[in-house]
Amino acid sequence: MLSEKIVRHKDPLMENVTPKSALRIALVGDYNAEVLAHQAIPLAIDDAAAVLGLDADYDWLMTQEIQSEDNLVGYDAIWLVPASPYQSVEGALTAIRYARENAIPFLGTCGGFQHAIIEYARNVMGWEDAAHAETDHEGRMVIAPLTCSLVETSDTIELRANTLIHRSYGRDSIQEGYHCNYGISPLFAAELDNQPLRVTGWDDEGEIRAVELTTHPFFVATLFQHERNALAGRPAPLVQAFLHAARQ
């Protein structure tokens, strides 16, 4: 299964496009200075921008501030950051849908991963009642409690070959950390087998830890918080890939 190749075709319209030297990034989520991931994200972006020779400006957008897609116009990339439940689930879902439908580079981590799954289930697969077990009491729980908590733990993730995340890391497996109690439910995991939203990372038990949308230039979501590497002075390869996609 891991050897399956995903073919991505070049867009001839992009061949003569001059890459950008400055980026505007929307960090969608409810900023909290005590959240480690929120401390790490600016460091990860600054480090990745320096490696790529870019100027990267970022705005923290509270989910309640996102009333429509108009609030996201002008951004080169959108990152749905950790620390859910969000104050406005609809604001978070609006940001995901806007990025997905307009080919804007999207990165989701932890809560961003969970809500990317919900948005896709509702708006692409037609599961209008797709729900999150942490906040919802009715509907089909596409996001459910994990068998074992992953709060402040780390493990090994095996990556699908020939994918964005695999190319970003340049390795078949990685070691990353988590801060979460919820992931994709077994019910919904089986439904992804024939979807463009492909599973691209698994843990040792076969549990889904990363997905990407193969019909999109860059739409990647991970349950693990790779950005926290920046707190230890280590690079975050997926953030570099995110900014690289945004500059094109």
PDB file of C-alpha atoms in Angstrom:
ATOM      1  CA  MET A   1       0.000   0.000   0.000  1.00  0.00           C
ATOM      2  CA  LEU A   2       2.820   2.404   0.834  1.00  0.00           C
ATOM      3  CA  SER A   3       4.453   1.888  -2.546  1.00  0.00           C
ATOM      4  CA  GLU A   4       1.473   3.247  -4.479  1.00  0.00           C
ATOM      5  CA  LYS A   5       2.515   6.213  -6.620  1.00  0.00           C
ATOM      6  CA  ILE A   6       0.498   9.410  -6.751  1.00  0.00           C
ATOM      7  CA  VAL A   7       0.999  11.223 -10.043  1.00  0.00           C
ATOM      8  CA  ARG A   8       0.869  15.023 -10.009  1.00  0.00           C
ATOM      9  CA  HIS A   9       0.741  16.820 -13.355  1.00  0.00           C
ATOM     10  CA  LYS A  10       2.440  20.156 -13.931  1.00  0.00           C
ATOM     11  CA  ASP A  11       0.194  23.066 -14.750  1.00  0.00           C
ATOM     12  CA  PRO A  12       1.523  24.659 -17.976  1.00  0.00           C
ATOM     13  CA  LEU A  13       0.000  27.957 -16.909  1.00  0.00           C
ATOM     14  CA  MET A  14       2.377  28.045 -13.925  1.00  0.00           C
ATOM     15  CA  GLU A  15       5.610  27.430 -15.832  1.00  0.00           C
ATOM     16  CA  ASN A  16       6.295  31.115 -16.471  1.00  0.00           C
ATOM     17  CA  VAL A  17       5.042  32.453 -13.149  1.00  0.00           C
ATOM     18  CA  THR A  18       7.641  34.401 -11.166  1.00  0.00           C
ATOM     19  CA  PRO A  19       7.854  33.098  -7.582  1.00  0.00           C
ATOM     20  CA  LYS A  20       6.898  35.555  -4.865  1.00  0.00           C
ATOM     21  CA  SER A  21       9.516  36.999  -2.537  1.00  0.00           C
ATOM     22  CA  ALA A  22       7.052  38.039   0.170  1.00  0.00           C
ATOM     23  CA  LEU A  23       4.134  36.084   1.588  1.00  0.00           C
ATOM     24  CA  ARG A  24       1.046  36.779   3.655  1.00  0.00           C
ATOM     25  CA  ILE A  25      -0.016  33.832   5.778  1.00  0.00           C
ATOM     26  CA  ALA A  26      -3.264  33.497   7.703  1.00  0.00           C
ATOM     27  CA  LEU A  27      -2.869  31.640  10.997  1.00  0.00           C
ATOM     28  CA  VAL A  28      -6.443  30.654  11.726  1.00  0.00           C
ATOM     29  CA  GLY A  29      -7.109  29.748  15.344  1.00  0.00           C
ATOM     30  CA  ASP A  30      -7.708  31.253  18.754  1.00  0.00           C
ATOM     31  CA  TYR A  31      -4.295  32.477  19.860  1.00  0.00           C
ATOM     32  CA  ASN A  32      -3.165  31.544  23.344  1.00  0.00           C
ATOM     33  CA  ALA A  33       0.353  32.467  24.433  1.00  0.00           C
ATOM     34  CA  GLU A  34       0.435  29.474  26.788  1.00  0.00           C
ATOM     35  CA  VAL A  35      -0.064  26.933  23.974  1.00  0.00           C
ATOM     36  CA  LEU A  36       3.312  25.507  22.962  1.00  0.00           C
ATOM     37  CA  ALA A  37       2.301  25.095  19.336  1.00  0.00           C
ATOM     38  CA  HIS A  38       1.328  28.773  19.187  1.00  0.00           C
ATOM     39  CA  GLN A  39       4.748  29.688  20.562  1.00  0.00           C
ATOM     40  CA  ALA A  40       6.421  27.459  17.987  1.00  0.00           C
ATOM     41  CA  ILE A  41       4.570  28.479  14.827  1.00  0.00           C
ATOM     42  CA  PRO A  42       6.160  31.941  14.364  1.00  0.00           C
ATOM     43  CA  LEU A  43       9.595  30.421  14.970  1.00  0.00           C
ATOM     44  CA  ALA A  44       8.930  27.666  12.425  1.00  0.00           C
ATOM     45  CA  ILE A  45       7.718  30.156   9.825  1.00  0.00           C
ATOM     46  CA  ASP A  46      10.636  32.523  10.384  1.00  0.00           C
ATOM     47  CA  ASP A  47      13.122  29.661  10.109  1.00  0.00           C
ATOM     48  CA  ALA A  48      11.525  28.283   6.942  1.00  0.00           C
ATOM     49  CA  ALA A  49      11.346  31.755   5.381  1.00  0.00           C
ATOM     50  CA  ALA A  50      15.049  32.322   6.097  1.00  0.00           C
ATOM     51  CA  VAL A  51      15.972  29.013   4.461  1.00  0.00           C
ATOM     52  CA  LEU A  52      13.921  29.884   1.383  1.00  0.00           C
ATOM     53  CA  GLY A  53      15.056  33.527   1.221  1.00  0.00           C
ATOM     54  CA  LEU A  54      11.530  34.853   1.732  1.00  0.00           C
ATOM     55  CA  ASP A  55       9.802  37.550   3.712  1.00  0.00           C
ATOM     56  CA  ALA A  56       6.831  35.925   5.428  1.00  0.00           C
ATOM     57  CA  ASP A  57       4.284  38.000   7.327  1.00  0.00           C
ATOM     58  CA  TYR A  58       1.561  36.246   9.273  1.00  0.00           C
ATOM     59  CA  ASP A  59      -1.692  37.346  10.877  1.00  0.00           C
ATOM     60  CA  TRP A  60      -3.437  35.471  13.687  1.00  0.00           C
ATOM     61  CA  LEU A  61      -7.112  35.315  12.755  1.00  0.00           C
ATOM     62  CA  MET A  62      -9.449  34.338  15.565  1.00  0.00           C
ATOM     63  CA  THR A  63     -12.030  31.883  14.296  1.00  0.00           C
ATOM     64  CA  GLN A  64     -14.834  34.213  15.382  1.00  0.00           C
ATOM     65  CA  GLU A  65     -13.406  36.889  13.089  1.00  0.00           C
ATOM     66  CA  ILE A  66     -13.974  34.744  10.008  1.00  0.00           C
ATOM     67  CA  GLN A  67     -17.554  35.519   9.050  1.00  0.00           C
ATOM     68  CA  SER A  68     -17.103  34.810   5.328  1.00  0.00           C
ATOM     69  CA  GLU A  69     -14.466  34.033   2.709  1.00  0.00           C
ATOM     70  CA  ASP A  70     -13.929  37.782   2.309  1.00  0.00           C
ATOM     71  CA  ASN A  71     -11.939  37.723   5.550  1.00  0.00           C
ATOM     72  CA  LEU A  72      -9.361  35.464   3.865  1.00  0.00           C
ATOM     73  CA  VAL A  73      -8.894  37.216   0.527  1.00  0.00           C
ATOM     74  CA  GLY A  74      -5.318  38.292  -0.125  1.00  0.00           C
ATOM     75  CA  TYR A  75      -3.537  35.584   1.842  1.00  0.00           C
ATOM     76  CA  ASP A  76      -1.044  33.383   0.048  1.00  0.00           C
ATOM     77  CA  ALA A  77      -1.486  30.457   2.439  1.00  0.00           C
ATOM     78  CA  ILE A  78      -3.722  29.353   5.307  1.00  0.00           C
ATOM     79  CA  TRP A  79      -2.678  27.389   8.386  1.00  0.00           C
ATOM     80  CA  LEU A  80      -5.390  26.077  10.705  1.00  0.00           C
ATOM     81  CA  VAL A  81      -3.453  25.868  13.947  1.00  0.00           C
ATOM     82  CA  PRO A  82      -3.820  23.625  17.029  1.00  0.00           C
ATOM     83  CA  ALA A  83      -5.744  24.305  20.246  1.00  0.00           C
ATOM     84  CA  SER A  84      -9.346  23.300  19.663  1.00  0.00           C
ATOM     85  CA  PRO A  85     -12.225  23.360  20.377  1.00  0.00           C
ATOM     86  CA  TYR A  86     -12.274  26.551  18.376  1.00  0.00           C
ATOM     87  CA  GLN A  87     -14.425  29.471  19.439  1.00  0.00           C
ATOM     88  CA  SER A  88     -16.132  29.271  16.053  1.00  0.00           C
ATOM     89  CA  VAL A  89     -16.193  25.916  14.287  1.00  0.00           C
ATOM     90  CA  GLU A  90     -17.882  27.566  11.315  1.00  0.00           C
ATOM     91  CA  GLY A  91     -15.049  30.083  11.057  1.00  0.00           C
ATOM     92  CA  ALA A  92     -12.515  27.263  10.993  1.00  0.00           C
ATOM     93  CA  LEU A  93     -14.489  25.301   8.395  1.00  0.00           C
ATOM     94  CA  THR A  94     -14.885  28.407   6.230  1.00  0.00           C
ATOM     95  CA  ALA A  95     -11.103  28.833   6.156  1.00  0.00           C
ATOM     96  CA  ILE A  96     -10.569  25.206   5.161  1.00  0.00           C
ATOM     97  CA  ARG A  97     -13.173  25.317   2.426  1.00  0.00           C
ATOM     98  CA  TYR A  98     -11.825  28.578   1.032  1.00  0.00           C
ATOM     99  CA  ALA A  99      -8.308  27.136   0.804  1.00  0.00           C
ATOM    100  CA  ARG A 100      -9.524  23.855  -0.673  1.00  0.00           C
ATOM    101  CA  GLU A 101     -11.758  25.384  -3.337  1.00  0.00           C
ATOM    102  CA  ASN A 102      -9.340  28.144  -4.370  1.00  0.00           C
ATOM    103  CA  ALA A 103      -6.115  26.115  -4.572  1.00  0.00           C
ATOM    104  CA  ILE A 104      -4.542  28.095  -1.735  1.00  0.00           C
ATOM    105  CA  PRO A 105      -1.800  26.205   0.141  1.00  0.00           C
ATOM    106  CA  PHE A 106      -3.292  24.799   3.325  1.00  0.00           C
ATOM    107  CA  LEU A 107      -1.690  23.287   6.386  1.00  0.00           C
ATOM    108  CA  GLY A 108      -3.642  21.866   9.312  1.00  0.00           C
ATOM    109  CA  THR A 109      -2.125  20.521  12.513  1.00  0.00           C
ATOM    110  CA  CYS A 110      -3.821  18.709  15.395  1.00  0.00           C
ATOM    111  CA  GLY A 111      -7.206  20.466  15.627  1.00  0.00           C
ATOM    112  CA  GLY A 112      -6.607  21.710  12.086  1.00  0.00           C
ATOM    113  CA  PHE A 113      -6.242  18.098  10.947  1.00  0.00           C
ATOM    114  CA  GLN A 114      -9.459  17.081  12.690  1.00  0.00           C
ATOM    115  CA  HIS A 115     -11.497  19.914  11.209  1.00  0.00           C
ATOM    116  CA  ALA A 116     -10.046  19.417   7.723  1.00  0.00           C
ATOM    117  CA  ILE A 117     -11.512  15.914   7.889  1.00  0.00           C
ATOM    118  CA  ILE A 118     -14.897  17.252   8.994  1.00  0.00           C
ATOM    119  CA  GLU A 119     -14.984  19.912   6.255  1.00  0.00           C
ATOM    120  CA  TYR A 120     -14.139  17.360   3.588  1.00  0.00           C
ATOM    121  CA  ALA A 121     -16.702  14.867   4.870  1.00  0.00           C
ATOM    122  CA  ARG A 122     -19.458  17.488   4.889  1.00  0.00           C
ATOM    123  CA  ASN A 123     -18.752  19.463   1.745  1.00  0.00           C
ATOM    124  CA  VAL A 124     -17.144  16.914  -0.583  1.00  0.00           C
ATOM    125  CA  MET A 125     -18.489  13.537   0.502  1.00  0.00           C
ATOM    126  CA  GLY A 126     -21.961  14.776   1.412  1.00  0.00           C
ATOM    127  CA  TRP A 127     -21.838  13.711   5.082  1.00  0.00           C
ATOM    128  CA  GLU A 128     -23.734  16.774   6.231  1.00  0.00           C
ATOM    129  CA  ASP A 129     -23.971  15.340   9.748  1.00  0.00           C
ATOM    130  CA  ALA A 130     -20.219  14.699  10.060  1.00  0.00           C
ATOM    131  CA  ALA A 131     -19.361  15.490  13.667  1.00  0.00           C
ATOM    132  CA  HIS A 132     -16.573  15.816  16.233  1.00  0.00           C
ATOM    133  CA  ALA A 133     -16.982  13.777  19.403  1.00  0.00           C
ATOM    134  CA  GLU A 134     -15.326  16.446  21.538  1.00  0.00           C
ATOM    135  CA  THR A 135     -17.995  19.052  20.824  1.00  0.00           C
ATOM    136  CA  ASP A 136     -20.965  17.324  19.162  1.00  0.00           C
ATOM    137  CA  HIS A 137     -23.628  15.051  20.629  1.00  0.00           C
ATOM    138  CA  GLU A 138     -25.387  14.098  17.393  1.00  0.00           C
ATOM    139  CA  GLY A 139     -24.342  13.058  13.892  1.00  0.00           C
ATOM    140  CA  ARG A 140     -21.770  10.670  12.469  1.00  0.00           C
ATOM    141  CA  MET A 141     -18.584  10.991  14.511  1.00  0.00           C
ATOM    142  CA  VAL A 142     -15.831  11.173  11.927  1.00  0.00           C
ATOM    143  CA  ILE A 143     -13.546  12.432  14.695  1.00  0.00           C
ATOM    144  CA  ALA A 144     -13.615  10.184  17.757  1.00  0.00           C
ATOM    145  CA  PRO A 145     -11.620   9.667  20.962  1.00  0.00           C
ATOM    146  CA  LEU A 146      -8.283   7.973  20.440  1.00  0.00           C
ATOM    147  CA  THR A 147      -7.800   4.533  21.935  1.00  0.00           C
ATOM    148  CA  CYS A 148      -4.829   5.953  23.866  1.00  0.00           C
ATOM    149  CA  SER A 149      -4.241   9.620  24.636  1.00  0.00           C
ATOM    150  CA  LEU A 150      -1.469  11.286  22.644  1.00  0.00           C
ATOM    151  CA  VAL A 151      -1.078  14.295  24.940  1.00  0.00           C
ATOM    152  CA  GLU A 152       2.630  15.121  25.161  1.00  0.00           C
ATOM    153  CA  THR A 153       3.716  11.853  23.548  1.00  0.00           C
ATOM    154  CA  SER A 154       5.630  11.034  20.384  1.00  0.00           C
ATOM    155  CA  ASP A 155       5.821   8.090  18.042  1.00  0.00           C
ATOM    156  CA  THR A 156       7.012   6.926  14.648  1.00  0.00           C
ATOM    157  CA  ILE A 157       4.970   7.771  11.554  1.00  0.00           C
ATOM    158  CA  GLU A 158       5.430   5.847   8.320  1.00  0.00           C
ATOM    159  CA  LEU A 159       4.981   8.015   5.217  1.00  0.00           C
ATOM    160  CA  ARG A 160       3.460   7.052   1.877  1.00  0.00           C
ATOM    161  CA  ALA A 161       6.045   7.298  -0.885  1.00  0.00           C
ATOM    162  CA  ASN A 162       5.813   9.926  -3.644  1.00  0.00           C
ATOM    163  CA  THR A 163       3.649  12.311  -1.622  1.00  0.00           C
ATOM    164  CA  LEU A 164       4.112  15.907  -0.532  1.00  0.00           C
ATOM    165  CA  ILE A 165       4.868  14.954   3.038  1.00  0.00           C
ATOM    166  CA  HIS A 166       7.306  12.223   2.026  1.00  0.00           C
ATOM    167  CA  ARG A 167       9.191  14.596  -0.256  1.00  0.00           C
ATOM    168  CA  SER A 168       9.205  17.272   2.442  1.00  0.00           C
ATOM    169  CA  TYR A 169      10.961  15.033   4.955  1.00  0.00           C
ATOM    170  CA  GLY A 170      12.931  12.977   2.458  1.00  0.00           C
ATOM    171  CA  ARG A 171      12.462   9.877   4.608  1.00  0.00           C
ATOM    172  CA  ASP A 172      10.179   6.872   4.787  1.00  0.00           C
ATOM    173  CA  SER A 173       9.451   7.352   8.482  1.00  0.00           C
ATOM    174  CA  ILE A 174       9.647  10.203  10.973  1.00  0.00           C
ATOM    175  CA  GLN A 175       9.400  10.746  14.726  1.00  0.00           C
ATOM    176  CA  GLU A 176       6.999  13.512  15.810  1.00  0.00           C
ATOM    177  CA  GLY A 177       5.110  14.654  18.894  1.00  0.00           C
ATOM    178  CA  TYR A 178       1.433  15.100  19.705  1.00  0.00           C
ATOM    179  CA  HIS A 179      -0.901  16.915  22.048  1.00  0.00           C
ATOM    180  CA  CYS A 180      -4.318  15.437  21.319  1.00  0.00           C
ATOM    181  CA  ASN A 181      -7.018  13.015  22.389  1.00  0.00           C
ATOM    182  CA  TYR A 182      -9.038  12.749  19.156  1.00  0.00           C
ATOM    183  CA  GLY A 183      -8.430  11.340  15.689  1.00  0.00           C
ATOM    184  CA  ILE A 184     -10.188   9.840  12.670  1.00  0.00           C
ATOM    185  CA  SER A 185     -12.786   7.268  13.648  1.00  0.00           C
ATOM    186  CA  PRO A 186     -12.492   3.724  12.243  1.00  0.00           C
ATOM    187  CA  LEU A 187     -15.910   4.248  10.623  1.00  0.00           C
ATOM    188  CA  PHE A 188     -14.659   7.135   8.564  1.00  0.00           C
ATOM    189  CA  ALA A 189     -11.137   5.813   7.946  1.00  0.00           C
ATOM    190  CA  ALA A 190     -12.556   3.069   5.731  1.00  0.00           C
ATOM    191  CA  GLU A 191     -14.438   5.678   3.669  1.00  0.00           C
ATOM    192  CA  LEU A 192     -11.179   7.383   2.623  1.00  0.00           C
ATOM    193  CA  ASP A 193      -9.900   4.409   0.625  1.00  0.00           C
ATOM    194  CA  ASN A 194     -11.191   5.745  -2.693  1.00  0.00           C
ATOM    195  CA  GLN A 195     -11.073   9.481  -2.009  1.00  0.00           C
ATOM    196  CA  PRO A 196      -8.710  12.149  -3.379  1.00  0.00           C
ATOM    197  CA  LEU A 197      -8.106  12.984   0.286  1.00  0.00           C
ATOM    198  CA  ARG A 198      -5.478  10.309   0.753  1.00  0.00           C
ATOM    199  CA  VAL A 199      -3.963   8.888   3.888  1.00  0.00           C
ATOM    200  CA  THR A 200      -0.241   9.658   3.698  1.00  0.00           C
ATOM    201  CA  GLY A 201       0.989   8.843   7.210  1.00  0.00           C
ATOM    202  CA  TRP A 202       0.326   6.014   9.713  1.00  0.00           C
ATOM    203  CA  ASP A 203       1.636   5.098  13.131  1.00  0.00           C
ATOM    204  CA  ASP A 204       2.938   1.642  14.024  1.00  0.00           C
ATOM    205  CA  GLU A 205      -0.618   0.465  14.716  1.00  0.00           C
ATOM    206  CA  GLY A 206      -1.898   1.621  11.339  1.00  0.00           C
ATOM    207  CA  GLU A 207      -3.766   4.625  12.790  1.00  0.00           C
ATOM    208  CA  ILE A 208      -4.060   7.616  10.445  1.00  0.00           C
ATOM    209  CA  ARG A 209      -1.727  10.478  11.314  1.00  0.00           C
ATOM    210  CA  ALA A 210      -1.506  12.491   8.065  1.00  0.00           C
ATOM    211  CA  VAL A 211      -3.608  13.175   4.970  1.00  0.00           C
ATOM    212  CA  GLU A 212      -3.265  15.241   1.826  1.00  0.00           C
ATOM    213  CA  LEU A 213      -5.590  16.198  -0.996  1.00  0.00           C
ATOM    214  CA  THR A 214      -4.104  14.911  -4.247  1.00  0.00           C
ATOM    215  CA  THR A 215      -6.200  17.213  -6.454  1.00  0.00           C
ATOM    216  CA  HIS A 216      -4.820  20.330  -4.724  1.00  0.00           C
ATOM    217  CA  PRO A 217      -1.395  22.007  -5.124  1.00  0.00           C
ATOM    218  CA  PHE A 218      -0.722  21.779  -1.369  1.00  0.00           C
ATOM    219  CA  PHE A 219      -3.338  20.615   1.117  1.00  0.00           C
ATOM    220  CA  VAL A 220      -1.728  18.710   3.982  1.00  0.00           C
ATOM    221  CA  ALA A 221      -2.975  17.984   7.490  1.00  0.00           C
ATOM    222  CA  THR A 222      -1.264  16.143  10.334  1.00  0.00           C
ATOM    223  CA  LEU A 223      -2.447  15.032  13.734  1.00  0.00           C
ATOM    224  CA  PHE A 224       1.088  15.518  15.044  1.00  0.00           C
ATOM    225  CA  GLN A 225       2.515  18.968  15.770  1.00  0.00           C
ATOM    226  CA  HIS A 226       5.662  19.092  13.644  1.00  0.00           C
ATOM    227  CA  GLU A 227       5.948  22.867  14.148  1.00  0.00           C
ATOM    228  CA  ARG A 228       7.078  22.310  17.745  1.00  0.00           C
ATOM    229  CA  ASN A 229      10.489  21.229  16.442  1.00  0.00           C
ATOM    230  CA  ALA A 230      11.230  24.942  16.150  1.00  0.00           C
ATOM    231  CA  LEU A 231      11.152  25.290  19.945  1.00  0.00           C
ATOM    232  CA  ALA A 232      14.236  23.064  20.066  1.00  0.00           C
ATOM    233  CA  GLY A 233      15.945  24.858  17.210  1.00  0.00           C
ATOM    234  CA  ARG A 234      15.212  22.087  14.724  1.00  0.00           C
ATOM    235  CA  PRO A 235      13.778  22.703  11.237  1.00  0.00           C
ATOM    236  CA  ALA A 236      10.165  21.880  10.388  1.00  0.00           C
ATOM    237  CA  PRO A 237      10.393  20.432   6.859  1.00  0.00           C
ATOM    238  CA  LEU A 238       6.655  20.514   6.251  1.00  0.00           C
ATOM    239  CA  VAL A 239       6.533  24.228   7.067  1.00  0.00           C
ATOM    240  CA  GLN A 240       9.291  24.809   4.525  1.00  0.00           C
ATOM    241  CA  ALA A 241       7.272  22.902   1.932  1.00  0.00           C
ATOM    242  CA  PHE A 242       4.172  24.915   2.865  1.00  0.00           C
ATOM    243  CA  LEU A 243       5.953  28.237   2.273  1.00  0.00           C
ATOM    244  CA  HIS A 244       7.569  26.925  -0.895  1.00  0.00           C
ATOM    245  CA  ALA A 245       4.126  26.084  -2.276  1.00  0.00           C
ATOM    246  CA  ALA A 246       2.820  29.506  -1.279  1.00  0.00           C
ATOM    247  CA  ARG A 247       5.562  31.349  -3.134  1.00  0.00           C
ATOM    248  CA  GLN A 248       4.716  29.749  -6.480  1.00  0.00           C
TER     249      GLN A 248
END
